[in-house]
Coordinates of C-alpha atoms and ligand atoms in Angstrom, one line a residue:
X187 CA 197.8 -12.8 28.1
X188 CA 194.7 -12.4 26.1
X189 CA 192.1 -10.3 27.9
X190 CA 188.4 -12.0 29.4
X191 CA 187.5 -8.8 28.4
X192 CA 186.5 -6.7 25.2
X193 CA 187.9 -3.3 24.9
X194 CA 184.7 -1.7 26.3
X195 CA 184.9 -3.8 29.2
X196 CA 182.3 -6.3 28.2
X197 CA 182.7 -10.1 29.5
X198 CA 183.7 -12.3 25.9
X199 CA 185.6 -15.3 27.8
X200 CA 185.0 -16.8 31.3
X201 CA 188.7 -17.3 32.8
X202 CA 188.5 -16.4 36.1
X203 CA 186.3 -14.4 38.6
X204 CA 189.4 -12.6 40.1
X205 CA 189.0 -9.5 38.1
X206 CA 185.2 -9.2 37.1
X207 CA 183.8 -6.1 38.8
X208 CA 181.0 -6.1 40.9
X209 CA 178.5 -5.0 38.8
X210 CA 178.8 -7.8 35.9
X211 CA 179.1 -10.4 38.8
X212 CA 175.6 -9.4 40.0
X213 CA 174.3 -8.9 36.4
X214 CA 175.2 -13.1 35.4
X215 CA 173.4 -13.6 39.1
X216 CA 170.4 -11.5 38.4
X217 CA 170.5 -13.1 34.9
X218 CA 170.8 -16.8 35.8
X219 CA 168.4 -16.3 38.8
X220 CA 165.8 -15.4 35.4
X221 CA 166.4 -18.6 34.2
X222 CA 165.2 -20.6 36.9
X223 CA 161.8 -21.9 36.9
X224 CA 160.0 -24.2 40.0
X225 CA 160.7 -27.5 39.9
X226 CA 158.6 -29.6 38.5
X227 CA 157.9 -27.1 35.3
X228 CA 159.6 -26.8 32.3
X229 CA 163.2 -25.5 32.2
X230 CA 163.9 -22.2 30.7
X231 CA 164.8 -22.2 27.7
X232 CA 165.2 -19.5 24.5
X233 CA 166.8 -19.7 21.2
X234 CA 169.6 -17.5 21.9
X235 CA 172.3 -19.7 20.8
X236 CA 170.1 -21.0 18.1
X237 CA 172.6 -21.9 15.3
X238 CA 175.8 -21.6 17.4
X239 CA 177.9 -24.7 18.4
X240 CA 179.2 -25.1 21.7
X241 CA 182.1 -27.8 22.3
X242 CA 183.2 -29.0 25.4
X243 CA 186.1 -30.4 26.0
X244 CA 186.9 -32.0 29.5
X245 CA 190.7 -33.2 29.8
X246 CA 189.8 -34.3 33.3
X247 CA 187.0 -36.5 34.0
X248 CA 183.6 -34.8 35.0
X249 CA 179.9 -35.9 35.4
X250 CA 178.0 -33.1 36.6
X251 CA 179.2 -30.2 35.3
X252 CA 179.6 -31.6 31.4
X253 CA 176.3 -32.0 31.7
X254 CA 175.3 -28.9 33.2
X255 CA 177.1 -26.8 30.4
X256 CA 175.5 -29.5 27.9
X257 CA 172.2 -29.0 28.6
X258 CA 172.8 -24.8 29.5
X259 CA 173.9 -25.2 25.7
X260 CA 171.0 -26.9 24.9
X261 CA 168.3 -25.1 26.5
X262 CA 169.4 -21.8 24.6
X263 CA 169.2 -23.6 21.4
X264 CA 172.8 -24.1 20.7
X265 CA 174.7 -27.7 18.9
X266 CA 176.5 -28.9 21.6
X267 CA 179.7 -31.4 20.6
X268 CA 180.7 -33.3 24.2
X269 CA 183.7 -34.5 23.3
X270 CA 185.7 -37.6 25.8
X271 CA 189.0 -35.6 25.1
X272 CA 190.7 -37.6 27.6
X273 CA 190.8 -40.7 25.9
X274 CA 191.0 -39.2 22.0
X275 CA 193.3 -36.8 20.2
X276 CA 195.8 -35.4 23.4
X277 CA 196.1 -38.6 24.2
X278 CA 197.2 -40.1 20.5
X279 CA 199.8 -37.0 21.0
X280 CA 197.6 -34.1 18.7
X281 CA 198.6 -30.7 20.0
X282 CA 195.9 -28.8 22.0
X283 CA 196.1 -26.4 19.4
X284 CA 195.3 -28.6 16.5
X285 CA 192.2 -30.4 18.5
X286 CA 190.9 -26.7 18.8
X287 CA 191.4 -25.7 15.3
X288 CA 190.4 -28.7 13.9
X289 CA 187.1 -27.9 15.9
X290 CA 187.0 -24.2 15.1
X291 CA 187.0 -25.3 11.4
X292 CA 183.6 -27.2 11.8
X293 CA 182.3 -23.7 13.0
X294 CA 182.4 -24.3 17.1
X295 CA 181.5 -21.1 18.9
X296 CA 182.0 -21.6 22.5
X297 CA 184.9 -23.7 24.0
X298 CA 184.1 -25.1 27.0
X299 CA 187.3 -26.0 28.7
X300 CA 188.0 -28.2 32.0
X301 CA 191.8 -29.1 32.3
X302 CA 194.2 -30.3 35.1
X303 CA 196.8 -27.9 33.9
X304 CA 197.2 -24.2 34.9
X305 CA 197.0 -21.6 32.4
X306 CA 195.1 -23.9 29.6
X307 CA 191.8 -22.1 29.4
X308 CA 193.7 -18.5 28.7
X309 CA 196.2 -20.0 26.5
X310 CA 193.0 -21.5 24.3
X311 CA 191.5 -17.7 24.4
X312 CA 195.1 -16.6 23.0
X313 CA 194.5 -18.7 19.6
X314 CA 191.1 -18.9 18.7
X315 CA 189.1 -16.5 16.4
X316 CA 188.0 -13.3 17.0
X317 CA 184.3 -14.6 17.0
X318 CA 185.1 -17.9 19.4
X319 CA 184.4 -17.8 23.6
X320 CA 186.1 -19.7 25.8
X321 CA 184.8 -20.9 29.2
X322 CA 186.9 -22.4 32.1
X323 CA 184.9 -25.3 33.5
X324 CA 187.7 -26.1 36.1
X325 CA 191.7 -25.2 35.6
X326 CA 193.5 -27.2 37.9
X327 CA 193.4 -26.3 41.2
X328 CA 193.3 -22.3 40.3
X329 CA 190.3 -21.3 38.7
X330 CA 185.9 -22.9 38.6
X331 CA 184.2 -19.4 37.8
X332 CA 180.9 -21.2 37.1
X333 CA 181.2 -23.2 40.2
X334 CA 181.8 -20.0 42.0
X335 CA 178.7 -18.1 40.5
X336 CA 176.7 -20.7 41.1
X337 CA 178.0 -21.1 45.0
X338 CA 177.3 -17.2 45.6
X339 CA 174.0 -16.9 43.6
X340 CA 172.8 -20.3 45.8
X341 CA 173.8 -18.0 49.3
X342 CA 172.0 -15.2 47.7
X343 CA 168.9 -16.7 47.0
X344 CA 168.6 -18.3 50.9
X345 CA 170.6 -15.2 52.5
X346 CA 169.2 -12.3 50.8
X347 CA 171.9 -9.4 51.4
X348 CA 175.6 -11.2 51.3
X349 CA 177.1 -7.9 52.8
X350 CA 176.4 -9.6 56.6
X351 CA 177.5 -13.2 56.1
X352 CA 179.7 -15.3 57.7
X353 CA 180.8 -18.0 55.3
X354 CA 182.9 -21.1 56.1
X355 CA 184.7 -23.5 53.3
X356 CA 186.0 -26.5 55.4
X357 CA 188.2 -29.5 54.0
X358 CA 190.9 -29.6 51.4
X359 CA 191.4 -25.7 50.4
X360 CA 194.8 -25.9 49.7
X361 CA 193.9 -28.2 46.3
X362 CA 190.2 -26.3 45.3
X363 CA 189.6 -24.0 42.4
X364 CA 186.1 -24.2 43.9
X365 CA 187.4 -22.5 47.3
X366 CA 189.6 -19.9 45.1
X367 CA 186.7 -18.9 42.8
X368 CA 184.3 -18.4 45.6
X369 CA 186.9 -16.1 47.5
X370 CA 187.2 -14.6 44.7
X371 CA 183.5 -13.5 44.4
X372 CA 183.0 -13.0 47.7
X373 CA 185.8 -11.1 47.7
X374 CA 184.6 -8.7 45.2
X375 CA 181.0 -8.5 46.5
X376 CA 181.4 -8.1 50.2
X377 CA 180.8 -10.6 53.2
X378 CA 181.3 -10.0 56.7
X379 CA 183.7 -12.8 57.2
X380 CA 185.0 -15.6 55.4
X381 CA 186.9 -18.8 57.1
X382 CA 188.7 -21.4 55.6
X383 CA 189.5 -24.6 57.7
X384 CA 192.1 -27.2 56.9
X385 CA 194.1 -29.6 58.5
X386 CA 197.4 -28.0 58.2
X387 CA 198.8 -30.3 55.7
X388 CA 195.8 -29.3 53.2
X389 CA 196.1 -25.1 54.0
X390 CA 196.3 -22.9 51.6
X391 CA 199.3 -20.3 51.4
X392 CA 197.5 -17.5 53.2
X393 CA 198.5 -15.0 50.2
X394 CA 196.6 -16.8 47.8
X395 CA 193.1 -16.0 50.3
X396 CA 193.5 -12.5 51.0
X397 CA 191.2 -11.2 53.8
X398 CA 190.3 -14.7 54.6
X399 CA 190.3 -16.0 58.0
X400 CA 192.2 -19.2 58.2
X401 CA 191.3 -22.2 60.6
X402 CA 192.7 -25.7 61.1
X403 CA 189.3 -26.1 63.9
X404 CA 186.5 -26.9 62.5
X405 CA 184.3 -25.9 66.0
X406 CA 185.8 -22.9 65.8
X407 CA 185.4 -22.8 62.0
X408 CA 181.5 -23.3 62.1
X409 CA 180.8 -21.4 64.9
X410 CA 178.1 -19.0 64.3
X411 CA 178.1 -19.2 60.7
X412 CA 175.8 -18.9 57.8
X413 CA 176.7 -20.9 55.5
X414 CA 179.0 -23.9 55.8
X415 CA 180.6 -25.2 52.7
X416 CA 182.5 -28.9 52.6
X417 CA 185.2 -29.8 49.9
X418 CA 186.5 -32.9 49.3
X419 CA 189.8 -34.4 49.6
X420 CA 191.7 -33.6 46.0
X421 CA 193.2 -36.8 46.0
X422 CA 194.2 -37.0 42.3
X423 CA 196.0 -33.5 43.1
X424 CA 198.3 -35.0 45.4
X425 CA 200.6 -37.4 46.1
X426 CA 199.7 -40.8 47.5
X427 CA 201.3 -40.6 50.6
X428 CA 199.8 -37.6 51.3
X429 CA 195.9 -38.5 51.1
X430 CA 194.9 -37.7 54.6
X431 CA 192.9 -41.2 56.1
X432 CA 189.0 -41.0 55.2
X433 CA 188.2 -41.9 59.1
X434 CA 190.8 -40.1 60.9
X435 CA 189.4 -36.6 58.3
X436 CA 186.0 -37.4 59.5
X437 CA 186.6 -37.7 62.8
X438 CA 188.7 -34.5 62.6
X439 CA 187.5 -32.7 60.5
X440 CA 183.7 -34.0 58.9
X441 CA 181.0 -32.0 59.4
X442 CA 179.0 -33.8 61.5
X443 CA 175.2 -33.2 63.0
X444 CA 176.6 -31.9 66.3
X445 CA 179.4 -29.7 64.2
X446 CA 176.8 -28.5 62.2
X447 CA 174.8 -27.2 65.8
X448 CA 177.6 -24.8 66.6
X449 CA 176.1 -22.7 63.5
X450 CA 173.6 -20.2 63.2
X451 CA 170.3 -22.2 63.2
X452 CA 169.4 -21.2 59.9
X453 CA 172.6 -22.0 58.5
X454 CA 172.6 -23.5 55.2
X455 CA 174.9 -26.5 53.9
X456 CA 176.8 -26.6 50.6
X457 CA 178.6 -29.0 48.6
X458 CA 180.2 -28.9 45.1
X459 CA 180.1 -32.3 44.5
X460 CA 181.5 -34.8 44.2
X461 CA 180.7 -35.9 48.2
X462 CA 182.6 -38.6 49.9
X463 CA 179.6 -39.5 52.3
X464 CA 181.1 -39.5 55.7
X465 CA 184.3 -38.1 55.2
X466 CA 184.3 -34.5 54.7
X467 CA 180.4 -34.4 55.4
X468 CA 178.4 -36.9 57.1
X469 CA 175.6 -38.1 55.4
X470 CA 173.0 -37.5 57.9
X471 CA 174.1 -33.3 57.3
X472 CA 174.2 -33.9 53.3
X473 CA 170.2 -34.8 53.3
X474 CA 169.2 -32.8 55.8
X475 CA 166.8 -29.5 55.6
X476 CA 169.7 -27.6 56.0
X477 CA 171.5 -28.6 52.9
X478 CA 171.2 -26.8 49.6
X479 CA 173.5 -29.6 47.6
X480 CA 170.9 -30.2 45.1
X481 CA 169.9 -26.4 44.4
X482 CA 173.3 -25.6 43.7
X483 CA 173.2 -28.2 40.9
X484 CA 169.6 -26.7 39.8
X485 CA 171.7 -22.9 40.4
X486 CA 174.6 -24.3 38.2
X487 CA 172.5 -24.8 35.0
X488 CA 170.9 -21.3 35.2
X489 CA 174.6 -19.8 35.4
X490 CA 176.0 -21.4 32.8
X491 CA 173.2 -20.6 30.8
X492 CA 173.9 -16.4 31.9
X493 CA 177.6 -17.0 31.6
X494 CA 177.1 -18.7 27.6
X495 CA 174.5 -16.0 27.1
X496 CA 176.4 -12.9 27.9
X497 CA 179.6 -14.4 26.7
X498 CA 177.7 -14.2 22.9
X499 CA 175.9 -11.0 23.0
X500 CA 179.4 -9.6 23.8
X501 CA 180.7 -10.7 20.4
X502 CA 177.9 -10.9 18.6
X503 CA 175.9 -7.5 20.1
Ligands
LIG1433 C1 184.6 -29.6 41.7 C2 185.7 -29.5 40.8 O1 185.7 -30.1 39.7 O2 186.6 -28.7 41.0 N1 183.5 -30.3 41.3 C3 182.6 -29.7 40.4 O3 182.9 -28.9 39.5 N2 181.3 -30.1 40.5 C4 185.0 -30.0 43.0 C5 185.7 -31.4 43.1 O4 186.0 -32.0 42.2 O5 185.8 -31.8 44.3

């Protein structure tokens, strides 16, 4: 498998966050935290990318994290080509391979690649040109490495120090790339604890969370902690007759105002998006003071940015 990594080490595709060693995780943090700016001012922006062309192309449908990488293009000065992949080329039965040469000859840069198969993103980095990056913006349920940046650099900026957190994911783990990536981070940089609660039917095979504490309470889950992250059911990555009732999960498992008591008062609430209102998270918790939902969107923007940034200087110098 093509390496995420140049042979001195240096980040020039975003796969995964698995194997990316602490120090270049905290250098994209310390990065995109440079990139944000108060709200209400302008956005960052610089011409780093200026004359590159960044394509993205989403196989499964997105909203907010297209645009995030569109507009983290954009703000560095790069083309940006958002292509509705789902209903073009694949679908008229082109090979992956041909979409992406076909776009590598118009002089594309930086794919930007969200697909609901495993392996596509480092299968992409396998065949394109020594000069082209490739970002994973969401590989089936494995791998979300911007999603995961952005969840640890949005705990760093309200936590300070990481080393003494306890950090809960609740809801549908066993489906989530979001939940693997921010293990994987975590992993990597050091928390005190981190616990995963699912109904059994949506649990993770404990070997896939190593170190991770799993739960199927979600009192027991939230108990204490820091930080309290919700998922939402993956319902397109399951069968029907699987999906878990919307009441009976919230009822069960929701984090609701008096679940959200049983944490330390300062915790802070986190979301990827996109929220089912009332089913893993109650709404009431979703727009309180304690949520962060919205500056992980804000956080999102400035990592992509760091992530395209670095990802260029390492082929480029
Ligand atoms: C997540 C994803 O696509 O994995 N969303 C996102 O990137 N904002 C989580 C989800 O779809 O539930």
């Amino acid at each position: 498998m093509a390496s995420q990594f140049d042979a001195r080490g240096r980040l020039r595709h975003l796969i995964t966050l698995e194997n990316v060693p602490r120090a270049q995780l905290v250098e994209l943090l310390d990065r995109a935290e440079s990139f944000l700016t108060p709200m209400g001012a302008y956005p960052a922006r610089s011409d780093a990318l200026a004359g590159r062309t960044v394509a993205n192309l989403f196989f499964e449908p997105s909203t907010r994290t297209r645009a995030s990488f569109e507009l983290a293009a954009r703000r560095l000065g790069a083309d940006v080509l958002s292509l509705d992949v789902s209903m073009s080329s694949r679908a008229k039965g082109e090979s992956l391979l041909d979409t992406i040469y076909t776009l590598q000859a118009m002089q594309v840069d930086v794919f930007v690649i969200r697909d609901a198969q495993s392996g596509v993103p480092a299968f992409i980095c396998e065949h394109v040109a020594p000069h082209v990056a490739v970002l994973n913006a969401g590989e089936s349920h494995l791998n979300h490495p911007t999603q995961g940046l952005l969840d640890v650099l949005t705990m760093r900026l309200h936590k300070g120090r990481l080393d003494d957190l306890v950090v809960t994911i609740a809801g549908d783990i066993q489906h989530s790339r979001v939940a693997r990536s921010a293990h994987h981070a975590l992993t990597t940089l050091g928390i005190r604890e981190l616990r995963l609660v699912a109904p059994p039917a949506l649990a993770p095979d404990p070997a896939e969370f190593a170190g991770a504490q799993l739960l199927d309470n979600i009192e027991a889950g939230v108990a204490g902690a820091d930080v309290v992250m919700c998922l939402r059911i993956q319902r397109e990555r399951m069968e029907v007759s699987r999906n878990p009732d919307p009441a009976d999960f919230h009822r069960e498992f929701g984090l609701t105002p008096e679940r959200l008591a049983l944490a330390k008062p300062d915790a802070i609430v986190m979301h990827p998006g996109p929220m089912n209102r009332d089913v893993e998270i109650a709404g009431s918790v979703a727009d309180s003071a304690q949520s962060v939902i919205t500056e992980q969107v804000t956080n999102g923007l400035a990592v992509r940015m760091a992530v395209m940034q670095t990802v260029l200087e390492t082929i480029h110098g």
